[in-house]
PDB file of C-alpha atoms and ligand atoms in Angstrom:
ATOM      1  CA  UNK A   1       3.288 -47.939  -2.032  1.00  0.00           C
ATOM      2  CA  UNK A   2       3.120 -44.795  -4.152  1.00  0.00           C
ATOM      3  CA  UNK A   3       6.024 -43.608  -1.900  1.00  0.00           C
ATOM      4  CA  UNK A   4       8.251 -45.806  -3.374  1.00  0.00           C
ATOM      5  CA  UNK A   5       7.916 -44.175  -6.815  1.00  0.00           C
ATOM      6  CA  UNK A   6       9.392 -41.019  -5.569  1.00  0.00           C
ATOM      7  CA  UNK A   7      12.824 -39.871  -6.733  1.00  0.00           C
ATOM      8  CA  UNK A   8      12.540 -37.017  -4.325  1.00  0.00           C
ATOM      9  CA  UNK A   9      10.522 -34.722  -1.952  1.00  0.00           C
ATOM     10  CA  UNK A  10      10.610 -30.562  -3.389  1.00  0.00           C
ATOM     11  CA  UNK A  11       8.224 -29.623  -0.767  1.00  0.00           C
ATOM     12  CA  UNK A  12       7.407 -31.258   2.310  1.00  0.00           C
ATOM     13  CA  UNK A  13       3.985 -31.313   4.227  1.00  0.00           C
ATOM     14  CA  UNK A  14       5.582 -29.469   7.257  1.00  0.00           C
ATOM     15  CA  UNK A  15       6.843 -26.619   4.906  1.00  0.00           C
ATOM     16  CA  UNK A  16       3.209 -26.526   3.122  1.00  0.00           C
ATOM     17  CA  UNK A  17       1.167 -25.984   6.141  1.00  0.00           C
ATOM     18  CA  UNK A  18       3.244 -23.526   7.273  1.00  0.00           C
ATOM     19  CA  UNK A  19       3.271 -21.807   4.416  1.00  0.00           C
ATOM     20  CA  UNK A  20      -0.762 -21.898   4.549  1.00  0.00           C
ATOM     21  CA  UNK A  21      -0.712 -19.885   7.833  1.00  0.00           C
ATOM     22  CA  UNK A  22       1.214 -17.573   6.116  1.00  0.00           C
ATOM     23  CA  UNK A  23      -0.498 -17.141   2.963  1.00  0.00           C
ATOM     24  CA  UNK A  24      -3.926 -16.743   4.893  1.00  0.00           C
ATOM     25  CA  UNK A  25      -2.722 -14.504   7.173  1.00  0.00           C
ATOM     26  CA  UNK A  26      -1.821 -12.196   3.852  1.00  0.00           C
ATOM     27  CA  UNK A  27      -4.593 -12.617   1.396  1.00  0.00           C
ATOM     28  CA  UNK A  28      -7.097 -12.418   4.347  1.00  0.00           C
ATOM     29  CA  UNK A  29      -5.135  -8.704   5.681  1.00  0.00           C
ATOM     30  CA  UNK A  30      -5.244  -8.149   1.591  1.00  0.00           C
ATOM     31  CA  UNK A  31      -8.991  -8.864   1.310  1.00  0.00           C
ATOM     32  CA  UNK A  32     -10.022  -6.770   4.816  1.00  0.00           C
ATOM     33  CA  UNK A  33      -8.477  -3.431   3.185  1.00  0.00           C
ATOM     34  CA  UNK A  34     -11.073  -3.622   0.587  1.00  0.00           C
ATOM     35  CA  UNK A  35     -13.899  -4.580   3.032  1.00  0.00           C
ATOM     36  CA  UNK A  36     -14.779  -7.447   0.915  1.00  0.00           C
ATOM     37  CA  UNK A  37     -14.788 -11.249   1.217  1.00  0.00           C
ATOM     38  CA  UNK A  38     -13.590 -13.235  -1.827  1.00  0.00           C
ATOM     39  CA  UNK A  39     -16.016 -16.413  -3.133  1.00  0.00           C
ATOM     40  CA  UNK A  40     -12.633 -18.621  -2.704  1.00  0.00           C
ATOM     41  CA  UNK A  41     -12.432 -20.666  -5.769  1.00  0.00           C
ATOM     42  CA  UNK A  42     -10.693 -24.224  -6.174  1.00  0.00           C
ATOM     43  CA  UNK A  43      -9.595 -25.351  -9.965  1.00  0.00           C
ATOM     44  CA  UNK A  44     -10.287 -28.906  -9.760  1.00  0.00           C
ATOM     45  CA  UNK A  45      -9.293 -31.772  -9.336  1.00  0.00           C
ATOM     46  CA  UNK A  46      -5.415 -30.216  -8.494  1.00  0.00           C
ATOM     47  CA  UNK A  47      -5.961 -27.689  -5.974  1.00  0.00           C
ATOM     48  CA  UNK A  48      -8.053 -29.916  -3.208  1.00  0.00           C
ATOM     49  CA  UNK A  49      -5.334 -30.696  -0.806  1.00  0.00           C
ATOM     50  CA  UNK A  50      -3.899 -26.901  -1.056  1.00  0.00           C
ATOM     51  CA  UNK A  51      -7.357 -25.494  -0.781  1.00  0.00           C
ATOM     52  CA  UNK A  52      -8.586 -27.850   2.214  1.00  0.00           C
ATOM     53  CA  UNK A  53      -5.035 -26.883   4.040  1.00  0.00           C
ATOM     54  CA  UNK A  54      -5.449 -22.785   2.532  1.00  0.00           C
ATOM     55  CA  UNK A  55      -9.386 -22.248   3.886  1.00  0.00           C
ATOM     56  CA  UNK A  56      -9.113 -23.776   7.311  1.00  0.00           C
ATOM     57  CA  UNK A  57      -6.297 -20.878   8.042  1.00  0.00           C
ATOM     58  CA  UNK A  58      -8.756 -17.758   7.138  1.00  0.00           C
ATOM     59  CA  UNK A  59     -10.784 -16.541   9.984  1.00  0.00           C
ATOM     60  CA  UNK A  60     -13.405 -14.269   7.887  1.00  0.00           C
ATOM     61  CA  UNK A  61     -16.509 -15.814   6.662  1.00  0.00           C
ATOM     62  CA  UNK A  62     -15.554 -17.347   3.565  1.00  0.00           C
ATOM     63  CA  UNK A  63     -17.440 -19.250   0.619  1.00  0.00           C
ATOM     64  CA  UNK A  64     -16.177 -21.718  -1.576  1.00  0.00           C
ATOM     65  CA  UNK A  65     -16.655 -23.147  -4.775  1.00  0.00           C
ATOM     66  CA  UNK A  66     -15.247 -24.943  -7.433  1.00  0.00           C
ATOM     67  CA  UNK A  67     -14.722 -25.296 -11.111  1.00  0.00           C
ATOM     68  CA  UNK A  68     -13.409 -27.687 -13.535  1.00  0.00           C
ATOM     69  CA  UNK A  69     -12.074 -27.083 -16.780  1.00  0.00           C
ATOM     70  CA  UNK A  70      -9.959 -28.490 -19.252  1.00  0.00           C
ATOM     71  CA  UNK A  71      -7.759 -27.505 -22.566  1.00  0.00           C
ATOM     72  CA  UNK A  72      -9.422 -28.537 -25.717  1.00  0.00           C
ATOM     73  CA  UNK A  73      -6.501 -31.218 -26.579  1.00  0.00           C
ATOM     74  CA  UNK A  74      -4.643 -31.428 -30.106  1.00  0.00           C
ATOM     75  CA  UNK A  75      -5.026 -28.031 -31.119  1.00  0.00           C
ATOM     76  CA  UNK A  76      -2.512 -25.453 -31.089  1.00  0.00           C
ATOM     77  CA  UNK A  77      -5.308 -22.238 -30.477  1.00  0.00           C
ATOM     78  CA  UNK A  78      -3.944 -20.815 -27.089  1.00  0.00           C
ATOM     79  CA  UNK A  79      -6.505 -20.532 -24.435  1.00  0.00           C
ATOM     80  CA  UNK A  80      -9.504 -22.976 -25.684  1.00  0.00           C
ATOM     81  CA  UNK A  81     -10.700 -24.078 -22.686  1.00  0.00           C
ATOM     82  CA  UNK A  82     -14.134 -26.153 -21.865  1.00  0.00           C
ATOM     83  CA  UNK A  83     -16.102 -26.203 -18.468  1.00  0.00           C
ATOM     84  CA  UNK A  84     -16.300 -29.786 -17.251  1.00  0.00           C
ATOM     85  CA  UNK A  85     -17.793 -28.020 -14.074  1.00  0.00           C
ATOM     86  CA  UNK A  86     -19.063 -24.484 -13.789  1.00  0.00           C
ATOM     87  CA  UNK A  87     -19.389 -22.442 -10.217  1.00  0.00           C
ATOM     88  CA  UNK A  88     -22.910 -22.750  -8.186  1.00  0.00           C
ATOM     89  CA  UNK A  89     -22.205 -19.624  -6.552  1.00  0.00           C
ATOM     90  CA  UNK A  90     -23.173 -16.447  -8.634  1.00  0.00           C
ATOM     91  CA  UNK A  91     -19.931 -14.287  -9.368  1.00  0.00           C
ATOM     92  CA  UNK A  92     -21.691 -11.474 -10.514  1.00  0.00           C
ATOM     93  CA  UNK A  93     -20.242  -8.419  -8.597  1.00  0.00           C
ATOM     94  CA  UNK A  94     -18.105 -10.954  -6.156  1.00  0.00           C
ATOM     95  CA  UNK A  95     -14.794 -10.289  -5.569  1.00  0.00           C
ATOM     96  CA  UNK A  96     -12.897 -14.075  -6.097  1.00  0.00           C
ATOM     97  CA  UNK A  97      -9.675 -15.677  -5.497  1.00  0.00           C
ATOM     98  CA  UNK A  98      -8.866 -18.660  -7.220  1.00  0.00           C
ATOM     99  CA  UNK A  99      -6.987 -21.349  -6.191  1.00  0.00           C
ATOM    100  CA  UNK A 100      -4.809 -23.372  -8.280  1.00  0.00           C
ATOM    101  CA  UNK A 101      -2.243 -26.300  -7.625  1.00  0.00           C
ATOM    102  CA  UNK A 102       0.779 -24.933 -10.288  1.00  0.00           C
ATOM    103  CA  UNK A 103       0.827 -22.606 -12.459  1.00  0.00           C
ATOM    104  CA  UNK A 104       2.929 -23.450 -15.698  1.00  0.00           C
ATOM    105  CA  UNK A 105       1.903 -21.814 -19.270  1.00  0.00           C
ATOM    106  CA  UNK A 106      -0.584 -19.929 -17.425  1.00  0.00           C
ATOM    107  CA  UNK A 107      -2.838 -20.435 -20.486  1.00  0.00           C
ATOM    108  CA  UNK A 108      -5.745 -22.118 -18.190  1.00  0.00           C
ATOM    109  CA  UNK A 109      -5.584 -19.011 -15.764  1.00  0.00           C
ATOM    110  CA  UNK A 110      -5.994 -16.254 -18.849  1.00  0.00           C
ATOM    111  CA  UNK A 111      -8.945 -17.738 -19.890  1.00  0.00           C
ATOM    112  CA  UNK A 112     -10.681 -18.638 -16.296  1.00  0.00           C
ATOM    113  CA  UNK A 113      -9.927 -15.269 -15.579  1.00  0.00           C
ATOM    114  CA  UNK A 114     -11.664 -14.141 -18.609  1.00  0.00           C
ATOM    115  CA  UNK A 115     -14.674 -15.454 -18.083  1.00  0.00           C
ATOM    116  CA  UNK A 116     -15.362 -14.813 -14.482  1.00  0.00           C
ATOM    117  CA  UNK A 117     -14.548 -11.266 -15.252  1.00  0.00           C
ATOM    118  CA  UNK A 118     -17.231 -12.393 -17.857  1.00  0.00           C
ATOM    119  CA  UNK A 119     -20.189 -13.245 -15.655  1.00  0.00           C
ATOM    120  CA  UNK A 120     -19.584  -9.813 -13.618  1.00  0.00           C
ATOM    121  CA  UNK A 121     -16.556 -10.657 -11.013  1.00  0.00           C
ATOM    122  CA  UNK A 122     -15.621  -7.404  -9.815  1.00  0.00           C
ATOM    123  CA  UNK A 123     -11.951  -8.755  -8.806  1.00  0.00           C
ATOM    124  CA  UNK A 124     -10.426 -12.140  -9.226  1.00  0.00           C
ATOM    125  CA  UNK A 125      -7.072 -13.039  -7.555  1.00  0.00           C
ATOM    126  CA  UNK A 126      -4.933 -16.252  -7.865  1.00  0.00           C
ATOM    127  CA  UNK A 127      -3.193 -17.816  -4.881  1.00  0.00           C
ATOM    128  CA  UNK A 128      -1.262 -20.927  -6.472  1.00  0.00           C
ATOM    129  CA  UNK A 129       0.975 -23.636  -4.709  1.00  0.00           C
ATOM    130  CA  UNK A 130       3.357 -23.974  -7.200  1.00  0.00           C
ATOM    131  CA  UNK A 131       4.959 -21.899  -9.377  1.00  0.00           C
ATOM    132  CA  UNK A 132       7.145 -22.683 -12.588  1.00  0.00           C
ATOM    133  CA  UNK A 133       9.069 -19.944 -13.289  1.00  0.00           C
ATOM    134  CA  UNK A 134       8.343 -19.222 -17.352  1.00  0.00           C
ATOM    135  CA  UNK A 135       7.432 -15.755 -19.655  1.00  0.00           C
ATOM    136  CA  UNK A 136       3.880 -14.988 -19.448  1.00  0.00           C
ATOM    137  CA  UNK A 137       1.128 -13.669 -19.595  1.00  0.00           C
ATOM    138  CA  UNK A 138      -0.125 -14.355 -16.464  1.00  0.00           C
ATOM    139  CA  UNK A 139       1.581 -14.405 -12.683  1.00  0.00           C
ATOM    140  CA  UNK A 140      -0.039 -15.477  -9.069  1.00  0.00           C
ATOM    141  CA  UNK A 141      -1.247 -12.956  -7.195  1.00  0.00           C
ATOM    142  CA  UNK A 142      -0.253 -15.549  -3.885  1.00  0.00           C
ATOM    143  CA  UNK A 143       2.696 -18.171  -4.451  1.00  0.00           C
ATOM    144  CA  UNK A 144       3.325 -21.266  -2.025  1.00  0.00           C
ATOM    145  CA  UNK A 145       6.559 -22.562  -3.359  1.00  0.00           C
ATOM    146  CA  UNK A 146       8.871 -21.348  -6.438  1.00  0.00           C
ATOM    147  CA  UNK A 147       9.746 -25.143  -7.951  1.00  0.00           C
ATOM    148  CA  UNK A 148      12.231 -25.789 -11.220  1.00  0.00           C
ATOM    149  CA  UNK A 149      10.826 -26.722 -14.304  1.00  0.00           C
ATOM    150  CA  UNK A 150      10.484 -30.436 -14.116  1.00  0.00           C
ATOM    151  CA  UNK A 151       7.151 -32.438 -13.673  1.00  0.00           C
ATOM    152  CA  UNK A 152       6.282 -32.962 -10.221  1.00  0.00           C
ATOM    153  CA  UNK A 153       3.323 -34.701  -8.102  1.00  0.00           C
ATOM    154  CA  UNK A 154       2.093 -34.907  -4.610  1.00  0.00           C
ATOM    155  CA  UNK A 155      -0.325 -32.307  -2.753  1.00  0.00           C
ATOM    156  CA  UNK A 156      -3.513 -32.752  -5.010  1.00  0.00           C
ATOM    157  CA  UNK A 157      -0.942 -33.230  -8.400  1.00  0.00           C
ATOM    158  CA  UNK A 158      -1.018 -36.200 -10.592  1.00  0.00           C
ATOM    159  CA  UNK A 159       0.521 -38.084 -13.327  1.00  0.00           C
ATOM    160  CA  UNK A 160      -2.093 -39.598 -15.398  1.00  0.00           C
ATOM    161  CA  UNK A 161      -4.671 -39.500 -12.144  1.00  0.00           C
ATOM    162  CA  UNK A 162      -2.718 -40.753  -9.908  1.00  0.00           C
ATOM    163  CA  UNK A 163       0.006 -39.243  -6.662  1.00  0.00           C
ATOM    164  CA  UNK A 164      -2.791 -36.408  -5.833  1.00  0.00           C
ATOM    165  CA  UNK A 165      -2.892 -38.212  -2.459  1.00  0.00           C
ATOM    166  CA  UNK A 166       0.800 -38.012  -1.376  1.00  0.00           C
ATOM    167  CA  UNK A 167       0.911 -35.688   1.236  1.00  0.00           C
ATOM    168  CA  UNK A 168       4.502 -34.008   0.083  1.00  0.00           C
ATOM    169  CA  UNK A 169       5.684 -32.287  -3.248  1.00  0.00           C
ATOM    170  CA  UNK A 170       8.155 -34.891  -5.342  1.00  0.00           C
ATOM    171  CA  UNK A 171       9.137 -35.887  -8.809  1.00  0.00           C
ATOM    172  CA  UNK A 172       8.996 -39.213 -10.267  1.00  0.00           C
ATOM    173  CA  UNK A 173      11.586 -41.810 -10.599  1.00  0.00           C
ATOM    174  CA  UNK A 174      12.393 -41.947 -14.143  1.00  0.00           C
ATOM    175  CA  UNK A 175      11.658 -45.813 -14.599  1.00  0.00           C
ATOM    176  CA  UNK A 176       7.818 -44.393 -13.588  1.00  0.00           C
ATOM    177  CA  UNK A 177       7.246 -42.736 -17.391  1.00  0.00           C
ATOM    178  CA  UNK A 178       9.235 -45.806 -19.179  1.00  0.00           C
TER     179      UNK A 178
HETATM  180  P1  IMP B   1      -1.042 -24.120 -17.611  1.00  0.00           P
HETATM  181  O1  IMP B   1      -0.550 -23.131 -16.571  1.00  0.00           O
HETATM  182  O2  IMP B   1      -2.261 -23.664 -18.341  1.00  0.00           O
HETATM  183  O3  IMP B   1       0.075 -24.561 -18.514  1.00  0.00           O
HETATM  184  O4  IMP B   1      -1.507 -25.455 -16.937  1.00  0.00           O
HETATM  185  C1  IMP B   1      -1.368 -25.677 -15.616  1.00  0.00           C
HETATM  186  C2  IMP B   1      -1.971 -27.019 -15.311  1.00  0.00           C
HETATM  187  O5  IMP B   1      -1.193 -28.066 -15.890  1.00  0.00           O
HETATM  188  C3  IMP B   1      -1.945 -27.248 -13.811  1.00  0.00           C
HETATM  189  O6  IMP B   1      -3.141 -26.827 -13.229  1.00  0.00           O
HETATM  190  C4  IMP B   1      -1.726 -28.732 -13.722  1.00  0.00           C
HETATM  191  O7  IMP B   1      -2.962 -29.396 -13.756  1.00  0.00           O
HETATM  192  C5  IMP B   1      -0.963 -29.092 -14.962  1.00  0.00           C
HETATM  193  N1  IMP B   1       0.501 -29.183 -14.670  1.00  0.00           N
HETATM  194  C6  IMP B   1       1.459 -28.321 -15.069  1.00  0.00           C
HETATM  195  N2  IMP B   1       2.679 -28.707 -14.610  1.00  0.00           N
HETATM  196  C7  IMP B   1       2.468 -29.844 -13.890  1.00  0.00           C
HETATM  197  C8  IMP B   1       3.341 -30.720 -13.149  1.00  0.00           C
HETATM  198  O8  IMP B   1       4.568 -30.543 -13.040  1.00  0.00           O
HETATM  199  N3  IMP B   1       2.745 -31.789 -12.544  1.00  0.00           N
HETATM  200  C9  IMP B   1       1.420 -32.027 -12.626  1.00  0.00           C
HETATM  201  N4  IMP B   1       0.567 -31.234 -13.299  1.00  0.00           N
HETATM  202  C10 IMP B   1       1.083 -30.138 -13.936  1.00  0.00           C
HETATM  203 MG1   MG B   2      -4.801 -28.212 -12.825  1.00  0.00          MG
END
């Protein structure tokens, strides 16, 4: 059972879906002062279980989408990143909130953010799970959950592909990266 490779839980399902409700409830009272609706964007693979819990809590018409990207690996250029899988929906003069499972370096999110602004995005917001606390460039616009700097799972994150499926927050037993 992938339970069993748990050391411990940071953030439980209970506390997640309640902080859903409240997150929706504030991006959606955000998003009806400027009269728009955002294109509500998931980074995948991570953000799935946080963006399946997140949409079903907004009661405006919504549309979603999603993208894939990765970081070129091996080089040390900050910000190289490649589209594995690019929106359907046109941003072009769409207001858009992403939605991302953790933000660490925030490299990933400087450079999505670039290019939506790109292809004619009039606004793009970021409503993230997690949050590693770290100097950047780049903070959430919408934070779940404020975790410490240690490599966690659960909720839609992995370790090489797999935990996205347990429904909690947690971090590894060490014996799991021997
Ligand atoms: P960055 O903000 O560009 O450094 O990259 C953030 C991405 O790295 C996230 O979207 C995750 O996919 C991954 N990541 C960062 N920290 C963790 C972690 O603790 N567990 C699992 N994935 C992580
Ligand atoms: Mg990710």
């Amino acid at each position: 059972m992938i339970h069993d490779d748990i050391q411990k839980v940071l953030v439980t399902e209970e506390e997640i879906e309640k902080r859903c409700v409240e997150l929706a409830q504030q991006i959606e009272a955000d998003y009806k002062k400027t009269g728009q609706t955002p294109i509500v964007v998931g980074l995948l693979k991570g953000s799935i279980s946080f963006m399946a819990e997140l949409i079903k809590r907004f009661e405006s018409p919504i549309e979603i989408d999603f993208m894939k990207v990765s970081s070129y690996e091996g080089t040390e250029s900050i910000g190289d990143i490649r589209i594995d899988l690019d929106m359907r929906i046109s941003a072009k003069e769409r207001p858009i909130l992403l939605v991302e499972d953790i933000i660490d370096t925030g490299r990933t999110l400087v450079e999505v953010k670039k290019m939506l602004k790109n292809k004619g995005a009039t606004d793009v917001k970021v409503v993230s799970l997690l949050d590693k606390p770290h100097e950047r460039a780049i903070q959430a616009d919408y934070v779940g959950f404020v975790v410490p700097n240690e490599f966690v799972v659960g909720y839609g994150l992995d370790y090489n592909q797999k935990y996205r499926n347990l429904p909690y927050v947690g971090v590894l037993k060490p014996e799991i990266y021997e």
